Short mmCIF file of N, CA and C in Angstrom, two decimals:
data_model
loop_
_atom_site.label_atom_id
_atom_site.label_comp_id
_atom_site.label_asym_id
_atom_site.label_seq_id
_atom_site.Cartn_x
_atom_site.Cartn_y
_atom_site.Cartn_z
N GLN A 1 10.23 194.74 -1.39
CA GLN A 1 9.19 195.32 -2.23
C GLN A 1 9.64 196.51 -3.00
N GLY A 2 8.55 196.97 -4.01
CA GLY A 2 9.52 197.84 -4.80
C GLY A 2 9.01 199.40 -4.08
N SER A 3 9.82 200.27 -4.56
CA SER A 3 9.47 201.84 -3.69
C SER A 3 9.10 202.74 -4.69
N TYR A 4 8.32 203.62 -4.10
CA TYR A 4 7.68 204.41 -5.29
C TYR A 4 8.37 205.81 -5.57
N SER A 5 8.58 205.93 -6.70
CA SER A 5 9.25 207.27 -7.29
C SER A 5 8.38 208.11 -8.04
N PRO A 6 8.37 209.63 -7.63
CA PRO A 6 7.67 210.47 -8.12
C PRO A 6 7.81 210.46 -9.77
N PHE A 7 8.69 209.64 -10.02
CA PHE A 7 8.92 209.98 -11.68
C PHE A 7 7.92 208.99 -12.68
N GLU A 8 7.92 207.84 -11.84
CA GLU A 8 6.81 206.87 -12.09
C GLU A 8 5.32 207.50 -12.50
N PRO A 9 4.55 207.02 -13.51
CA PRO A 9 3.48 207.59 -13.72
C PRO A 9 2.61 206.58 -12.96
N VAL A 10 1.25 207.27 -12.41
CA VAL A 10 0.38 206.38 -12.03
C VAL A 10 -0.96 206.41 -12.52
N VAL A 11 -1.51 205.27 -13.08
CA VAL A 11 -2.42 205.21 -13.82
C VAL A 11 -3.86 204.77 -13.15
N ARG A 12 -4.92 205.36 -13.36
CA ARG A 12 -5.94 204.90 -12.50
C ARG A 12 -7.37 205.15 -13.26
N LEU A 13 -7.82 204.15 -13.45
CA LEU A 13 -9.17 204.06 -14.22
C LEU A 13 -10.28 204.68 -13.17
N VAL A 14 -10.71 205.72 -13.88
CA VAL A 14 -11.94 206.34 -12.83
C VAL A 14 -13.17 206.08 -13.10
N SER A 15 -13.53 205.79 -14.73
CA SER A 15 -14.95 205.37 -15.07
C SER A 15 -14.71 204.91 -16.43
N PRO A 16 -15.51 204.11 -16.50
CA PRO A 16 -15.64 203.45 -18.10
C PRO A 16 -15.71 204.58 -19.31
N PRO A 17 -15.14 204.30 -20.26
CA PRO A 17 -15.53 205.37 -21.28
C PRO A 17 -16.91 205.37 -21.79
N ARG A 18 -17.38 206.33 -22.12
CA ARG A 18 -18.87 206.83 -22.45
C ARG A 18 -19.14 207.08 -24.24
N GLU A 19 -19.79 206.97 -24.67
CA GLU A 19 -20.07 207.34 -26.19
C GLU A 19 -20.36 208.78 -25.76
N ILE A 20 -20.17 209.70 -27.04
CA ILE A 20 -20.21 210.94 -27.18
C ILE A 20 -21.69 211.39 -27.43
N PRO A 21 -21.94 212.28 -26.50
CA PRO A 21 -23.55 212.63 -26.60
C PRO A 21 -23.37 213.42 -27.93
N GLY A 22 -24.79 213.33 -28.54
CA GLY A 22 -25.08 214.06 -29.76
C GLY A 22 -25.13 213.58 -30.93
N THR A 23 -24.91 212.19 -30.73
CA THR A 23 -24.74 211.46 -31.99
C THR A 23 -26.14 211.00 -32.76
N MET A 24 -27.36 211.27 -31.94
CA MET A 24 -28.63 211.09 -32.52
C MET A 24 -28.93 212.27 -33.52
N VAL A 25 -29.60 211.96 -34.65
CA VAL A 25 -30.25 212.85 -35.67
C VAL A 25 -31.51 212.90 -35.82
N LYS A 26 -32.15 214.18 -35.71
CA LYS A 26 -33.78 214.39 -35.85
C LYS A 26 -34.06 214.01 -37.30
N VAL A 27 -35.05 213.21 -37.65
CA VAL A 27 -35.43 212.92 -38.79
C VAL A 27 -37.15 212.95 -39.03
N LYS A 28 -37.72 213.89 -40.06
CA LYS A 28 -39.01 214.18 -40.32
C LYS A 28 -39.40 213.06 -40.86
N ILE A 29 -40.50 212.09 -40.72
CA ILE A 29 -40.97 211.19 -41.32
C ILE A 29 -42.49 211.44 -41.61
N THR A 30 -42.88 211.45 -42.81
CA THR A 30 -44.11 211.52 -43.35
C THR A 30 -44.93 210.53 -43.94
N ILE A 31 -45.87 209.95 -43.47
CA ILE A 31 -46.32 208.47 -43.97
C ILE A 31 -47.61 209.06 -44.51
N VAL A 32 -47.47 208.96 -45.99
CA VAL A 32 -48.73 209.84 -46.62
C VAL A 32 -49.86 208.84 -46.96
N GLY A 33 -49.68 207.59 -47.25
CA GLY A 33 -50.79 206.68 -47.21
C GLY A 33 -50.22 205.37 -47.82
N ALA A 34 -51.14 204.34 -47.97
CA ALA A 34 -50.85 203.03 -48.62
C ALA A 34 -52.05 202.70 -49.50
N LYS A 35 -51.98 201.74 -50.51
CA LYS A 35 -52.84 201.35 -51.39
C LYS A 35 -52.63 199.92 -51.39
N ASN A 36 -53.75 199.39 -51.66
CA ASN A 36 -53.76 197.90 -52.05
C ASN A 36 -53.43 196.90 -50.96
N LEU A 37 -53.84 197.28 -49.95
CA LEU A 37 -53.24 196.63 -48.87
C LEU A 37 -54.50 195.38 -48.69
N PRO A 38 -53.88 194.14 -48.29
CA PRO A 38 -54.38 192.79 -48.16
C PRO A 38 -55.87 192.86 -46.94
N ASN A 39 -56.81 192.60 -47.30
CA ASN A 39 -57.95 192.29 -46.33
C ASN A 39 -57.81 191.42 -45.18
N LYS A 40 -57.48 191.40 -43.98
CA LYS A 40 -57.08 190.02 -42.93
C LYS A 40 -58.29 190.18 -42.09
N ASP A 41 -59.18 190.97 -41.96
CA ASP A 41 -60.28 190.91 -41.55
C ASP A 41 -61.44 189.73 -42.14
N GLY A 42 -62.12 189.04 -41.41
CA GLY A 42 -63.13 187.88 -41.67
C GLY A 42 -64.26 188.76 -42.51
N TRP A 43 -65.06 187.87 -43.26
CA TRP A 43 -66.11 188.38 -44.16
C TRP A 43 -67.21 188.89 -43.56
N LEU A 44 -67.31 188.40 -42.08
CA LEU A 44 -68.35 189.10 -41.40
C LEU A 44 -67.67 190.33 -40.38
N ALA A 45 -66.52 190.78 -40.47
CA ALA A 45 -65.90 191.51 -39.77
C ALA A 45 -65.48 192.90 -40.57
N GLY A 46 -66.02 192.98 -41.69
CA GLY A 46 -65.66 194.14 -42.74
C GLY A 46 -64.21 193.79 -43.28
N VAL A 47 -63.28 195.23 -43.36
CA VAL A 47 -61.92 194.87 -43.75
C VAL A 47 -61.46 195.60 -42.73
N SER A 48 -59.79 195.21 -43.33
CA SER A 48 -58.67 195.66 -42.43
C SER A 48 -58.72 197.19 -41.80
N ASP A 49 -58.24 197.22 -40.43
CA ASP A 49 -58.08 198.56 -39.91
C ASP A 49 -56.57 199.07 -39.82
N PRO A 50 -56.10 199.46 -40.79
CA PRO A 50 -54.55 199.92 -40.65
C PRO A 50 -54.06 200.88 -40.16
N TYR A 51 -52.79 200.82 -39.71
CA TYR A 51 -51.91 201.83 -39.08
C TYR A 51 -50.70 201.57 -39.60
N CYS A 52 -49.70 202.40 -39.61
CA CYS A 52 -48.45 202.48 -39.86
C CYS A 52 -47.50 202.93 -38.84
N LYS A 53 -46.25 201.98 -38.63
CA LYS A 53 -45.44 202.18 -37.32
C LYS A 53 -44.15 202.14 -37.92
N VAL A 54 -43.25 203.35 -37.62
CA VAL A 54 -41.75 203.23 -38.02
C VAL A 54 -40.77 203.34 -36.68
N THR A 55 -39.80 202.13 -37.13
CA THR A 55 -38.64 202.12 -36.16
C THR A 55 -37.44 201.93 -36.63
N MET A 56 -36.67 201.76 -35.93
CA MET A 56 -35.05 201.74 -36.43
C MET A 56 -34.62 200.04 -36.34
N THR A 57 -34.47 199.62 -37.19
CA THR A 57 -34.03 198.02 -37.23
C THR A 57 -33.17 197.89 -36.05
N GLY A 58 -33.63 196.64 -35.45
CA GLY A 58 -32.59 196.17 -34.12
C GLY A 58 -32.92 196.96 -33.10
N GLN A 59 -33.84 197.80 -33.16
CA GLN A 59 -34.41 198.61 -32.06
C GLN A 59 -35.58 198.78 -31.86
N PRO A 60 -36.39 197.65 -31.53
CA PRO A 60 -37.95 197.43 -31.54
C PRO A 60 -38.28 198.33 -30.13
N GLN A 61 -37.52 198.36 -29.28
CA GLN A 61 -38.07 199.46 -28.06
C GLN A 61 -37.92 200.78 -28.22
N GLY A 62 -37.07 201.02 -29.29
CA GLY A 62 -36.52 202.10 -29.33
C GLY A 62 -37.46 203.27 -29.75
N PRO A 63 -37.18 204.83 -30.19
CA PRO A 63 -38.14 205.76 -30.80
C PRO A 63 -39.10 205.32 -31.82
N GLU A 64 -40.12 205.80 -31.90
CA GLU A 64 -40.86 205.59 -33.26
C GLU A 64 -41.94 206.19 -33.37
N VAL A 65 -42.32 206.48 -34.66
CA VAL A 65 -43.47 207.17 -35.13
C VAL A 65 -44.57 206.35 -35.47
N ARG A 66 -45.75 206.83 -35.33
CA ARG A 66 -47.05 205.83 -35.37
C ARG A 66 -48.24 206.75 -35.85
N THR A 67 -48.83 206.10 -36.94
CA THR A 67 -49.89 206.88 -37.42
C THR A 67 -51.35 206.36 -36.62
N LYS A 68 -52.34 207.21 -36.87
CA LYS A 68 -53.45 206.84 -36.30
C LYS A 68 -54.03 205.48 -37.15
N THR A 69 -54.80 204.80 -36.41
CA THR A 69 -55.83 203.77 -37.04
C THR A 69 -56.83 204.20 -38.19
N ILE A 70 -57.10 203.86 -39.25
CA ILE A 70 -58.19 203.98 -40.12
C ILE A 70 -59.01 203.05 -40.41
N ASP A 71 -60.26 203.04 -39.81
CA ASP A 71 -61.12 201.98 -39.66
C ASP A 71 -61.55 201.62 -41.22
N ASN A 72 -61.62 200.20 -41.51
CA ASN A 72 -62.37 199.51 -42.76
C ASN A 72 -61.97 200.27 -43.80
N ASN A 73 -60.64 200.39 -44.40
CA ASN A 73 -60.38 200.88 -45.13
C ASN A 73 -58.76 200.14 -45.79
N LEU A 74 -58.67 199.81 -47.20
CA LEU A 74 -57.59 198.83 -47.75
C LEU A 74 -56.68 200.03 -48.36
N ASN A 75 -57.17 201.20 -48.31
CA ASN A 75 -56.47 202.30 -49.27
C ASN A 75 -56.19 203.58 -48.45
N PRO A 76 -55.73 203.45 -47.05
CA PRO A 76 -55.86 204.72 -46.02
C PRO A 76 -54.74 205.53 -46.32
N VAL A 77 -55.16 206.86 -46.09
CA VAL A 77 -54.54 207.87 -46.30
C VAL A 77 -54.28 208.48 -45.09
N TRP A 78 -52.90 208.76 -44.48
CA TRP A 78 -52.73 209.07 -43.12
C TRP A 78 -52.25 210.53 -43.17
N ASN A 79 -51.22 211.05 -44.20
CA ASN A 79 -50.68 212.54 -44.08
C ASN A 79 -50.37 212.56 -42.78
N HIS A 80 -49.43 211.62 -42.12
CA HIS A 80 -49.38 211.94 -40.83
C HIS A 80 -47.47 212.34 -40.80
N THR A 81 -47.12 213.22 -40.13
CA THR A 81 -45.78 213.67 -40.05
C THR A 81 -45.41 213.61 -38.45
N GLY A 82 -44.31 212.88 -38.25
CA GLY A 82 -43.68 212.91 -36.86
C GLY A 82 -42.42 212.93 -36.78
N MET A 83 -41.56 213.52 -35.92
CA MET A 83 -40.29 213.50 -35.73
C MET A 83 -39.63 212.38 -34.79
N MET A 84 -38.39 211.79 -35.29
CA MET A 84 -37.78 210.59 -34.76
C MET A 84 -36.41 210.99 -34.53
N GLU A 85 -35.97 210.65 -33.40
CA GLU A 85 -34.12 210.52 -33.23
C GLU A 85 -33.54 209.26 -34.02
N TRP A 86 -32.81 209.47 -34.67
CA TRP A 86 -32.35 208.32 -35.71
C TRP A 86 -30.62 208.37 -34.99
N ASP A 87 -30.05 207.28 -35.02
CA ASP A 87 -29.04 206.84 -34.31
C ASP A 87 -27.85 207.26 -35.61
N GLY A 88 -28.35 207.40 -36.95
CA GLY A 88 -27.33 207.72 -38.46
C GLY A 88 -26.83 206.69 -38.77
N LYS A 89 -27.23 205.16 -38.31
CA LYS A 89 -26.79 203.94 -39.06
C LYS A 89 -27.68 203.11 -39.22
N SER A 90 -28.82 203.04 -38.53
CA SER A 90 -29.87 202.01 -38.83
C SER A 90 -30.86 202.12 -39.81
N ASP A 91 -30.97 201.12 -40.19
CA ASP A 91 -32.06 201.20 -41.49
C ASP A 91 -33.59 201.49 -40.88
N MET A 92 -34.73 201.92 -41.49
CA MET A 92 -35.72 202.25 -40.59
C MET A 92 -36.83 201.12 -41.36
N ARG A 93 -37.55 200.97 -40.35
CA ARG A 93 -38.90 199.72 -40.70
C ARG A 93 -40.11 200.32 -40.61
N PHE A 94 -40.75 200.37 -41.80
CA PHE A 94 -41.89 200.73 -41.75
C PHE A 94 -42.74 199.37 -41.79
N LEU A 95 -43.74 199.47 -41.01
CA LEU A 95 -44.52 198.38 -40.71
C LEU A 95 -45.98 198.81 -40.50
N VAL A 96 -46.68 198.37 -41.43
CA VAL A 96 -48.43 198.31 -41.63
C VAL A 96 -48.75 197.14 -41.01
N MET A 97 -49.85 197.45 -40.22
CA MET A 97 -50.66 196.33 -39.39
C MET A 97 -52.38 196.70 -39.46
N ASP A 98 -53.03 195.47 -39.12
CA ASP A 98 -54.23 195.59 -38.94
C ASP A 98 -54.64 195.59 -37.56
N GLN A 99 -55.12 196.58 -37.08
CA GLN A 99 -55.62 196.84 -35.59
C GLN A 99 -56.77 195.98 -35.32
N ASP A 100 -56.90 194.93 -34.46
CA ASP A 100 -57.92 194.30 -33.92
C ASP A 100 -58.14 193.98 -32.71
N ILE A 101 -59.20 193.75 -32.15
CA ILE A 101 -59.32 193.77 -30.54
C ILE A 101 -58.40 192.49 -29.98
N VAL A 102 -58.64 191.35 -30.65
CA VAL A 102 -57.98 190.39 -30.11
C VAL A 102 -56.56 189.96 -30.68
N LYS A 103 -56.24 190.20 -31.92
CA LYS A 103 -54.73 190.39 -32.05
C LYS A 103 -54.62 191.41 -33.37
N GLU A 104 -53.21 191.80 -33.66
CA GLU A 104 -53.13 192.52 -34.71
C GLU A 104 -52.54 191.74 -35.87
N ASP A 105 -52.99 192.11 -37.04
CA ASP A 105 -52.33 191.34 -38.33
C ASP A 105 -51.41 192.06 -38.95
N PHE A 106 -50.26 191.39 -39.46
CA PHE A 106 -49.23 192.14 -40.36
C PHE A 106 -49.87 192.24 -41.51
N LEU A 107 -49.57 193.61 -42.07
CA LEU A 107 -50.46 193.61 -43.52
C LEU A 107 -49.14 194.19 -44.75
N GLY A 108 -47.87 194.12 -43.99
CA GLY A 108 -46.99 194.75 -44.82
C GLY A 108 -45.76 195.34 -44.29
N GLU A 109 -44.44 195.26 -44.86
CA GLU A 109 -43.43 196.20 -44.31
C GLU A 109 -42.59 196.18 -45.42
N CYS A 110 -41.56 197.64 -45.12
CA CYS A 110 -40.36 197.92 -46.04
C CYS A 110 -39.57 198.26 -45.04
N ILE A 111 -38.54 198.25 -45.86
CA ILE A 111 -37.01 198.60 -45.02
C ILE A 111 -36.61 199.93 -45.97
N VAL A 112 -36.15 200.89 -45.42
CA VAL A 112 -35.58 202.07 -45.91
C VAL A 112 -34.13 202.16 -45.49
N LYS A 113 -33.17 201.64 -46.38
CA LYS A 113 -31.55 201.77 -45.98
C LYS A 113 -31.22 202.85 -45.24
N ALA A 114 -30.13 202.93 -44.46
CA ALA A 114 -29.74 203.99 -43.69
C ALA A 114 -29.05 205.17 -44.72
N VAL A 115 -28.56 204.67 -45.95
CA VAL A 115 -28.10 205.49 -46.76
C VAL A 115 -29.15 206.50 -47.43
N ASP A 116 -30.25 205.93 -47.41
CA ASP A 116 -31.55 206.73 -48.17
C ASP A 116 -31.87 207.47 -47.01
N VAL A 117 -32.09 207.22 -45.69
CA VAL A 117 -32.32 208.12 -44.73
C VAL A 117 -31.88 209.16 -44.44
N LYS A 118 -30.15 209.09 -44.38
CA LYS A 118 -29.27 210.03 -44.57
C LYS A 118 -29.42 211.08 -45.65
N LYS A 119 -29.74 210.72 -46.86
CA LYS A 119 -29.67 211.58 -47.84
C LYS A 119 -31.10 212.13 -48.14
N GLY A 120 -32.02 211.38 -47.39
CA GLY A 120 -33.42 211.81 -47.84
C GLY A 120 -34.32 211.09 -48.70
N PHE A 121 -35.71 210.75 -48.44
CA PHE A 121 -36.27 209.94 -49.59
C PHE A 121 -37.59 210.39 -49.57
N HIS A 122 -38.39 210.33 -50.84
CA HIS A 122 -39.58 210.65 -50.97
C HIS A 122 -40.01 209.69 -52.03
N GLY A 123 -41.02 209.00 -52.04
CA GLY A 123 -41.63 208.04 -53.06
C GLY A 123 -42.60 207.08 -52.28
N THR A 124 -43.17 206.07 -53.40
CA THR A 124 -43.85 205.14 -53.21
C THR A 124 -43.04 203.83 -53.25
N VAL A 125 -43.15 202.89 -52.07
CA VAL A 125 -42.12 201.66 -52.08
C VAL A 125 -43.18 200.49 -51.82
N PRO A 126 -42.93 199.42 -52.36
CA PRO A 126 -43.57 198.11 -52.06
C PRO A 126 -43.58 197.70 -50.90
N LEU A 127 -44.78 197.01 -50.50
CA LEU A 127 -44.72 196.47 -49.07
C LEU A 127 -44.59 195.09 -49.35
N THR A 128 -43.76 194.47 -48.42
CA THR A 128 -43.35 192.96 -48.51
C THR A 128 -44.91 192.29 -48.12
N PRO A 129 -45.50 191.56 -48.73
CA PRO A 129 -46.87 190.92 -48.34
C PRO A 129 -46.84 190.07 -47.02
N GLY A 130 -47.83 189.76 -46.57
CA GLY A 130 -47.72 188.88 -45.37
C GLY A 130 -47.72 187.55 -45.69
N LYS A 131 -47.95 186.60 -44.81
CA LYS A 131 -47.68 185.22 -45.24
C LYS A 131 -48.88 184.41 -45.98
N GLN A 132 -50.03 185.43 -45.77
CA GLN A 132 -51.53 184.73 -46.76
C GLN A 132 -51.15 185.33 -48.14
N LYS A 133 -52.02 184.91 -49.15
CA LYS A 133 -51.61 185.07 -50.38
C LYS A 133 -51.72 186.59 -50.47
N VAL A 134 -51.24 186.92 -51.64
CA VAL A 134 -50.92 188.53 -51.98
C VAL A 134 -52.41 189.01 -52.66
N ALA A 135 -52.90 190.28 -52.40
CA ALA A 135 -53.99 190.76 -53.13
C ALA A 135 -53.67 190.99 -54.54
N LYS A 136 -54.73 191.54 -55.23
CA LYS A 136 -54.64 191.43 -56.64
C LYS A 136 -53.79 192.40 -57.36
N ASN A 137 -53.52 193.41 -56.82
CA ASN A 137 -52.57 194.54 -56.86
C ASN A 137 -51.52 194.68 -55.73
N ASP A 138 -50.06 194.77 -55.97
CA ASP A 138 -49.17 194.81 -54.85
C ASP A 138 -49.66 195.81 -54.11
N PRO A 139 -49.05 195.99 -52.59
CA PRO A 139 -49.50 196.82 -51.75
C PRO A 139 -48.40 197.63 -51.76
N VAL A 140 -48.55 199.05 -51.73
CA VAL A 140 -47.71 200.01 -51.63
C VAL A 140 -47.85 201.07 -50.69
N LEU A 141 -46.67 201.54 -50.05
CA LEU A 141 -46.89 202.78 -49.05
C LEU A 141 -46.01 203.84 -49.57
N THR A 142 -46.50 205.22 -49.61
CA THR A 142 -45.79 206.57 -49.77
C THR A 142 -45.21 207.29 -48.67
N ILE A 143 -44.15 207.26 -48.46
CA ILE A 143 -43.34 207.92 -47.35
C ILE A 143 -42.68 209.12 -48.14
N LYS A 144 -42.01 210.15 -47.09
CA LYS A 144 -40.99 211.02 -47.24
C LYS A 144 -40.32 211.06 -45.72
N ILE A 145 -38.84 211.10 -45.98
CA ILE A 145 -37.92 211.15 -44.89
C ILE A 145 -36.97 212.40 -45.53
N VAL A 146 -37.00 213.19 -44.28
CA VAL A 146 -35.89 214.38 -44.37
C VAL A 146 -35.14 214.01 -43.11
N SER A 147 -33.92 214.07 -43.50
CA SER A 147 -32.90 214.09 -42.21
C SER A 147 -32.35 215.38 -41.92
N GLU A 148 -32.28 215.73 -40.44
CA GLU A 148 -31.75 217.21 -40.35
C GLU A 148 -30.60 217.44 -40.67
N SER A 149 -30.01 218.40 -40.85
CA SER A 149 -28.34 218.50 -41.38
C SER A 149 -28.15 218.76 -39.79
N LYS A 150 -26.60 217.97 -39.42
CA LYS A 150 -26.08 218.41 -38.23
C LYS A 150 -24.81 219.28 -38.70
N THR A 151 -24.44 220.17 -37.86
CA THR A 151 -23.15 220.89 -37.88
C THR A 151 -21.94 219.91 -37.20
N PRO A 152 -20.47 220.12 -37.46
CA PRO A 152 -19.95 219.16 -36.92
C PRO A 152 -20.03 218.96 -35.28
N CYS A 153 -20.12 220.07 -34.52
CA CYS A 153 -20.26 220.08 -33.16
C CYS A 153 -21.61 219.94 -32.73
N GLY A 154 -22.71 219.74 -33.49
CA GLY A 154 -23.64 219.27 -33.09
C GLY A 154 -25.00 220.46 -32.87
N SER A 155 -23.88 221.99 -32.20
CA SER A 155 -25.14 222.93 -32.09
C SER A 155 -24.22 224.39 -32.41
N CYS A 156 -23.06 224.49 -32.74
CA CYS A 156 -22.30 225.43 -33.03
C CYS A 156 -22.60 225.91 -34.74
N ALA A 157 -22.31 227.12 -34.93
CA ALA A 157 -22.61 227.43 -36.27
C ALA A 157 -21.23 227.53 -37.07
N ILE A 158 -20.91 227.44 -38.28
CA ILE A 158 -19.89 227.70 -39.13
C ILE A 158 -19.81 229.07 -39.71
N LEU A 159 -18.92 229.54 -39.64
CA LEU A 159 -19.08 230.82 -40.03
C LEU A 159 -18.14 231.12 -41.33
#
């Protein structure tokens, strides 16, 4: 059998490598409002009761920002601002839904690319219509995204 020499290196794996902490970036998201949303409620039930939810694509159970529901309104104004932890690489999904007692209906969505999240975005974007026919005017969503600037070490200052 082999003999042990004090000059031979001994390699031992102590624990699996971990991701470096602090890679998340805080993003301030303002959902101003939507216009021309389709009505998904029946003719006896009034009109849609919309809310908007923001998530990172590919992470449906991850962090989110959500507005309140506005009853019977196809042109809601939320003026909702929330903070969200963002991984710095995922696109953001803005999903507008009609809240109902039995099931929620899809009203539209838009995807903001990661590059636009990183540099910041403010404007009105078209919502992809749902599976039913499109409203007379295209549905749109007005949003603002501000990404927190990070210093290289996460919490230190560059002097």
